[in-house]
Short mmCIF file of C-alpha atoms in Angstrom, two decimals:
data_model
loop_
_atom_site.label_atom_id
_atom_site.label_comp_id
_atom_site.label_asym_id
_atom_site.label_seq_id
_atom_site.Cartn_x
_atom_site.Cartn_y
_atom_site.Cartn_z
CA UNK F 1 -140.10 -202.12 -107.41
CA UNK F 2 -142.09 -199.04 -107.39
CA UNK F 3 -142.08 -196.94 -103.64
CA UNK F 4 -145.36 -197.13 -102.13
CA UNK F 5 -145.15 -192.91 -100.49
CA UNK F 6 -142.54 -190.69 -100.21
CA UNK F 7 -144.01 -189.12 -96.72
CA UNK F 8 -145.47 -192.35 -94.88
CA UNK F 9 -147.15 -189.53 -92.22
CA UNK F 10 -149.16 -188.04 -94.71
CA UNK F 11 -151.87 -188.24 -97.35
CA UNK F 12 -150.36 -188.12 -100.94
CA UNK F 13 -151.37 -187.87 -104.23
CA UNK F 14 -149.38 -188.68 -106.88
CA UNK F 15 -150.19 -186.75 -110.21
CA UNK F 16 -148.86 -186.88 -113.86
CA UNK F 17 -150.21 -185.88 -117.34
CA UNK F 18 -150.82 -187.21 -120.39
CA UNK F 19 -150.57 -185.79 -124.61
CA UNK F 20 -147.95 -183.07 -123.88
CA UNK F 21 -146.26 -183.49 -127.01
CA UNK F 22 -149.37 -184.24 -129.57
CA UNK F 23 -150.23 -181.87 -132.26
CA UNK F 24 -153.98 -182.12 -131.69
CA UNK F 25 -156.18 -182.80 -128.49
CA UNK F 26 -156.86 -182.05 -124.81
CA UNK F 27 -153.87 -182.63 -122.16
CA UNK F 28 -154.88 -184.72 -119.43
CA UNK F 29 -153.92 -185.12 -115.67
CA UNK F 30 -155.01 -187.02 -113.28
CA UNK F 31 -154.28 -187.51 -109.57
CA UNK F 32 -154.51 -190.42 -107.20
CA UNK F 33 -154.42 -190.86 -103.41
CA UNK F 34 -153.60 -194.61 -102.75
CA UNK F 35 -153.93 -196.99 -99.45
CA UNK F 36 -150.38 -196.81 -98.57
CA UNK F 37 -150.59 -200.70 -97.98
CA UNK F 38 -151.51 -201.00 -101.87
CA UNK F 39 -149.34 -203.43 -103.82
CA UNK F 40 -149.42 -204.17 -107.50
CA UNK F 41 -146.75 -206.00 -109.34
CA UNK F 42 -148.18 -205.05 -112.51
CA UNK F 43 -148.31 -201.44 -112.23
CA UNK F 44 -145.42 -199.35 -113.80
CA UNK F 45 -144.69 -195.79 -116.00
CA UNK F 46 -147.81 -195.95 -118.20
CA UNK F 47 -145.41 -196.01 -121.21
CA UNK F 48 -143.79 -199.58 -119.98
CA UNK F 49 -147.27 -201.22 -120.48
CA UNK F 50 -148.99 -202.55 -123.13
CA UNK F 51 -152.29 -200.57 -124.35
CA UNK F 52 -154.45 -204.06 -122.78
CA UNK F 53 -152.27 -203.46 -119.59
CA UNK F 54 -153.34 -200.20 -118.81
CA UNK F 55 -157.42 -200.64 -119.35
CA UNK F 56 -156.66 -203.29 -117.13
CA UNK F 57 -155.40 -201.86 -114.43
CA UNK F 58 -157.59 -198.80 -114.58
CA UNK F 59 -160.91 -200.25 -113.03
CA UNK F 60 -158.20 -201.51 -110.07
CA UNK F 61 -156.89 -198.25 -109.48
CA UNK F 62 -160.21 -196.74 -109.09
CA UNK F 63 -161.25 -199.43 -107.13
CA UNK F 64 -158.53 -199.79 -104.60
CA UNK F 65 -157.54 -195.90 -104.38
CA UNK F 66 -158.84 -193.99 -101.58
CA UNK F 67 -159.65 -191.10 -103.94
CA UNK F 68 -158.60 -190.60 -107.87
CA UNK F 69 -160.09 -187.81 -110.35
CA UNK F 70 -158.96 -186.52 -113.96
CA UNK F 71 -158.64 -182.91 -115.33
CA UNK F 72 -158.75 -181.68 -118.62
CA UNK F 73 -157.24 -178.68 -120.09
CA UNK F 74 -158.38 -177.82 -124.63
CA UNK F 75 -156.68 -177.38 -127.32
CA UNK F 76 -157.84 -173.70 -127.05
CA UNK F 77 -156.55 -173.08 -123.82
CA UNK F 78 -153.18 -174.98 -124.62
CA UNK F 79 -153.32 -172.28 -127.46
CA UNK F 80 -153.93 -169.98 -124.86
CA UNK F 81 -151.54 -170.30 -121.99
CA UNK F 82 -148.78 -172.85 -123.60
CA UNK F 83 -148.57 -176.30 -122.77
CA UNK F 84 -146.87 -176.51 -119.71
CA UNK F 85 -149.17 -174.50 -118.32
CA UNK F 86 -151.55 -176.38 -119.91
CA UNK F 87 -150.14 -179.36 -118.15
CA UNK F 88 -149.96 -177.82 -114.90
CA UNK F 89 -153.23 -176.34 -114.66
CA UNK F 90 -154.73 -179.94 -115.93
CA UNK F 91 -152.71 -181.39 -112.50
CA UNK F 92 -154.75 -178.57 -110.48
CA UNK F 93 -157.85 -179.11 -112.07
CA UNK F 94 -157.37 -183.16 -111.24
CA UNK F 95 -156.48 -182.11 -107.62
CA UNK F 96 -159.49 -180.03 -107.38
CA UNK F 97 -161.54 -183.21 -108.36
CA UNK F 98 -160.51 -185.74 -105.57
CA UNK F 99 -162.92 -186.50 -102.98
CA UNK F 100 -160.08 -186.83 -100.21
CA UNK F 101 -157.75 -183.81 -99.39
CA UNK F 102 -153.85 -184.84 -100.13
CA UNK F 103 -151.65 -183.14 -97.57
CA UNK F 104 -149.02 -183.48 -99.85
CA UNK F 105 -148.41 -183.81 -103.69
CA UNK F 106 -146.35 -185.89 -105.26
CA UNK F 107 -146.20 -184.46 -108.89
CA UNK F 108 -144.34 -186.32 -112.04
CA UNK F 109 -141.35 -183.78 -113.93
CA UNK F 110 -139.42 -181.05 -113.00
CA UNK F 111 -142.22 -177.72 -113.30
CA UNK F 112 -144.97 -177.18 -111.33
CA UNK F 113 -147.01 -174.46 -109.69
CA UNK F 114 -147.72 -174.65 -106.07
CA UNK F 115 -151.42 -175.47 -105.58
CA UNK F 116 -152.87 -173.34 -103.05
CA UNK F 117 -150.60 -174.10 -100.09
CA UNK F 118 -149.99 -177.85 -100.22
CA UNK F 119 -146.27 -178.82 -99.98
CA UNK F 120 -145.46 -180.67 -103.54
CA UNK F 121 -142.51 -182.84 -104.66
CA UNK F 122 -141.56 -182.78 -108.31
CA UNK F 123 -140.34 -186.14 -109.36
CA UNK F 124 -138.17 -186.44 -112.86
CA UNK F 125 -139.75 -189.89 -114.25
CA UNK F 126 -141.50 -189.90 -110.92
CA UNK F 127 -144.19 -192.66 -113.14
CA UNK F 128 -141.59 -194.98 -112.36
CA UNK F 129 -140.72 -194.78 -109.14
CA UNK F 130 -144.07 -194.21 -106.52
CA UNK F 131 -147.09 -196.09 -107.21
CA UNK F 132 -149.23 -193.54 -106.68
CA UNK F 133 -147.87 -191.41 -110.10
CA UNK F 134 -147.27 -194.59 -111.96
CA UNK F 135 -151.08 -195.27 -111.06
CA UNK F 136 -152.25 -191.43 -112.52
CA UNK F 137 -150.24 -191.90 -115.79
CA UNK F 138 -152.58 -195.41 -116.47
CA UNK F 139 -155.32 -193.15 -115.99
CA UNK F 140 -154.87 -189.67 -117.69
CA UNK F 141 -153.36 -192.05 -120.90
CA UNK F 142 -156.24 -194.26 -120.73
CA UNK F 143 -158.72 -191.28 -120.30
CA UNK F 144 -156.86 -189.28 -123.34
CA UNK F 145 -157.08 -192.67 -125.41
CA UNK F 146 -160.46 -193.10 -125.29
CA UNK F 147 -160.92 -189.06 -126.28
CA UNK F 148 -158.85 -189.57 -129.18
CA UNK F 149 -160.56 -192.57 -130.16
CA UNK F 150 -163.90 -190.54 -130.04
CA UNK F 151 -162.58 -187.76 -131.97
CA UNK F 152 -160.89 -190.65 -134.75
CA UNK F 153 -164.55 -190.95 -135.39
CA UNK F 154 -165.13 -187.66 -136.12
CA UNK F 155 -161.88 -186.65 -138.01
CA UNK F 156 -161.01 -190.60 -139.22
CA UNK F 157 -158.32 -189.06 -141.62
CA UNK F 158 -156.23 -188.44 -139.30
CA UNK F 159 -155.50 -191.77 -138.10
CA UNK F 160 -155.78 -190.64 -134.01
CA UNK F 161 -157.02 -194.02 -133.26
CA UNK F 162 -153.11 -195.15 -133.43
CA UNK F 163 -151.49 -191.88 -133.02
CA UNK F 164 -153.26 -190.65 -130.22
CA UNK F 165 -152.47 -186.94 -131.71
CA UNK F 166 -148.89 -187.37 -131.57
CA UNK F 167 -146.25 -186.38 -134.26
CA UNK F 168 -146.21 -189.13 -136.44
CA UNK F 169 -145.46 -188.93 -140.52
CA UNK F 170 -148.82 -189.83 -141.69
CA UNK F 171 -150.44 -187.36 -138.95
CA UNK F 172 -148.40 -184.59 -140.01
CA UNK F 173 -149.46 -185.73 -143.88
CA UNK F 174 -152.84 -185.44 -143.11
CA UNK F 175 -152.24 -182.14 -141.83
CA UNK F 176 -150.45 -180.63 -145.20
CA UNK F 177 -152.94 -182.36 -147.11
CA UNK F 178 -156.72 -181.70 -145.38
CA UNK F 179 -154.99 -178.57 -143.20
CA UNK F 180 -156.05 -178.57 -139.47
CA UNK F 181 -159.33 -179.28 -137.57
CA UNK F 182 -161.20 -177.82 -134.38
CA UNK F 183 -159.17 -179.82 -132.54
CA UNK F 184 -155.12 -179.34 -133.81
CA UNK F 185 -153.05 -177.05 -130.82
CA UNK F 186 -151.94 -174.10 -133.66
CA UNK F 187 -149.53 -172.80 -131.65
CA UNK F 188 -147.20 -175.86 -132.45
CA UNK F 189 -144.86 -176.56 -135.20
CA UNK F 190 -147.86 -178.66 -136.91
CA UNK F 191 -146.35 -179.81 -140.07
CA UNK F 192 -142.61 -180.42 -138.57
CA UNK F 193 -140.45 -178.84 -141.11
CA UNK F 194 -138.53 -175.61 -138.73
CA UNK F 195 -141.50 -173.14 -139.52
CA UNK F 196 -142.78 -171.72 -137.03
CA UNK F 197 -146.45 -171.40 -138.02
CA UNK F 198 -148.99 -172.13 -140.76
CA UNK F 199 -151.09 -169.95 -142.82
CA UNK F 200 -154.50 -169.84 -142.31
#
């Protein structure tokens, strides 16, 4: 059973991120503030679910949450600042979106940068233990899926409508076959094989 809050005097947001680890595509965050009488028996780490799972229980967190909002960070600026930066500035930039203040964060992982001067708790697999990160890791997956399914249709070789960007064999194929697109992080080990780079 999932906790409801970790500080039952104040107003929390839980946050977590999605498509750290993919070769190609935006990071998402997002962050949620939730009632803290909410209760959902079907709400767990976004990874437990099933695909139909989570795009069902997205309309009911945005529903039922006092205040949810998603931030994006590119492939550029992944490129750019490296992806856990990447990751944290996608939290901030979901923080900066809500519509409620949190007076405390409530953030998924072990790294994170204090945002301007709220107290923050990092959480290691915090998805599966508060509601309120298990219910922003349905989001920023859901969110990220539906990106990668709009960029499948764009780049359909690629086969990001099942691999979501991540590191599978025929992803990393299609990558030492058609080379990279707009949209592949190059900073990362792209074609998996110990080098550290490819030519361009």
């Amino acid at each position: 059973m999932l906790l409801p809050y970790l500080n039952k005097d104040l107003i929390e947001a839980g946050c977590d991120e999605a498509g750290r680890g993919c070769l190609a595509g935006a990071v998402y965050a997002a962050a949620v503030i939730l009632p803290q009488d909410f209760r959902n028996e079907q709400l767990n780490d976004s990874k437990q679910l099933t695909e139909h799972q989570r795009y069902a229980l997205r309309p009911v967190i945005e529903r039922e949450a006092l205040a949810w909002a998603v931030g994006i960070v590119s492939p550029e600026e992944i490129d750019r600042i490296n992806i856990l930066n990447a990751s944290i500035l996608a939290m901030h930039r979901a923080i900066d979106g809500l519509k409620l203040r949190p007076q405390h964060l409530l953030i998924d992982g072990n790294r994170f940068k204090p945002y301007h001067d709220l107290p923050h708790t990092t959480v290691v697999k915090g998805d599966g233990k508060y509601l309120s990160i298990a219910a922003a890791s349905v989001l920023a997956k859901t969110y990220r899926d539906d990106y990668m399914n709009r960029l499948h249709q764009e780049f359909p070789y690629y086969d990001w409508d099942h691999n979501k960007g991540y590191p599978t064999r025929k992803h990393r194929a299609a990558i030492a076959e058609r080379g990279t697109t707009p949209y592949h992080r190059l900073t990362f080990n792209l074609l998996g094989d110990g080098q550290l780079s490819l030519d361009f």
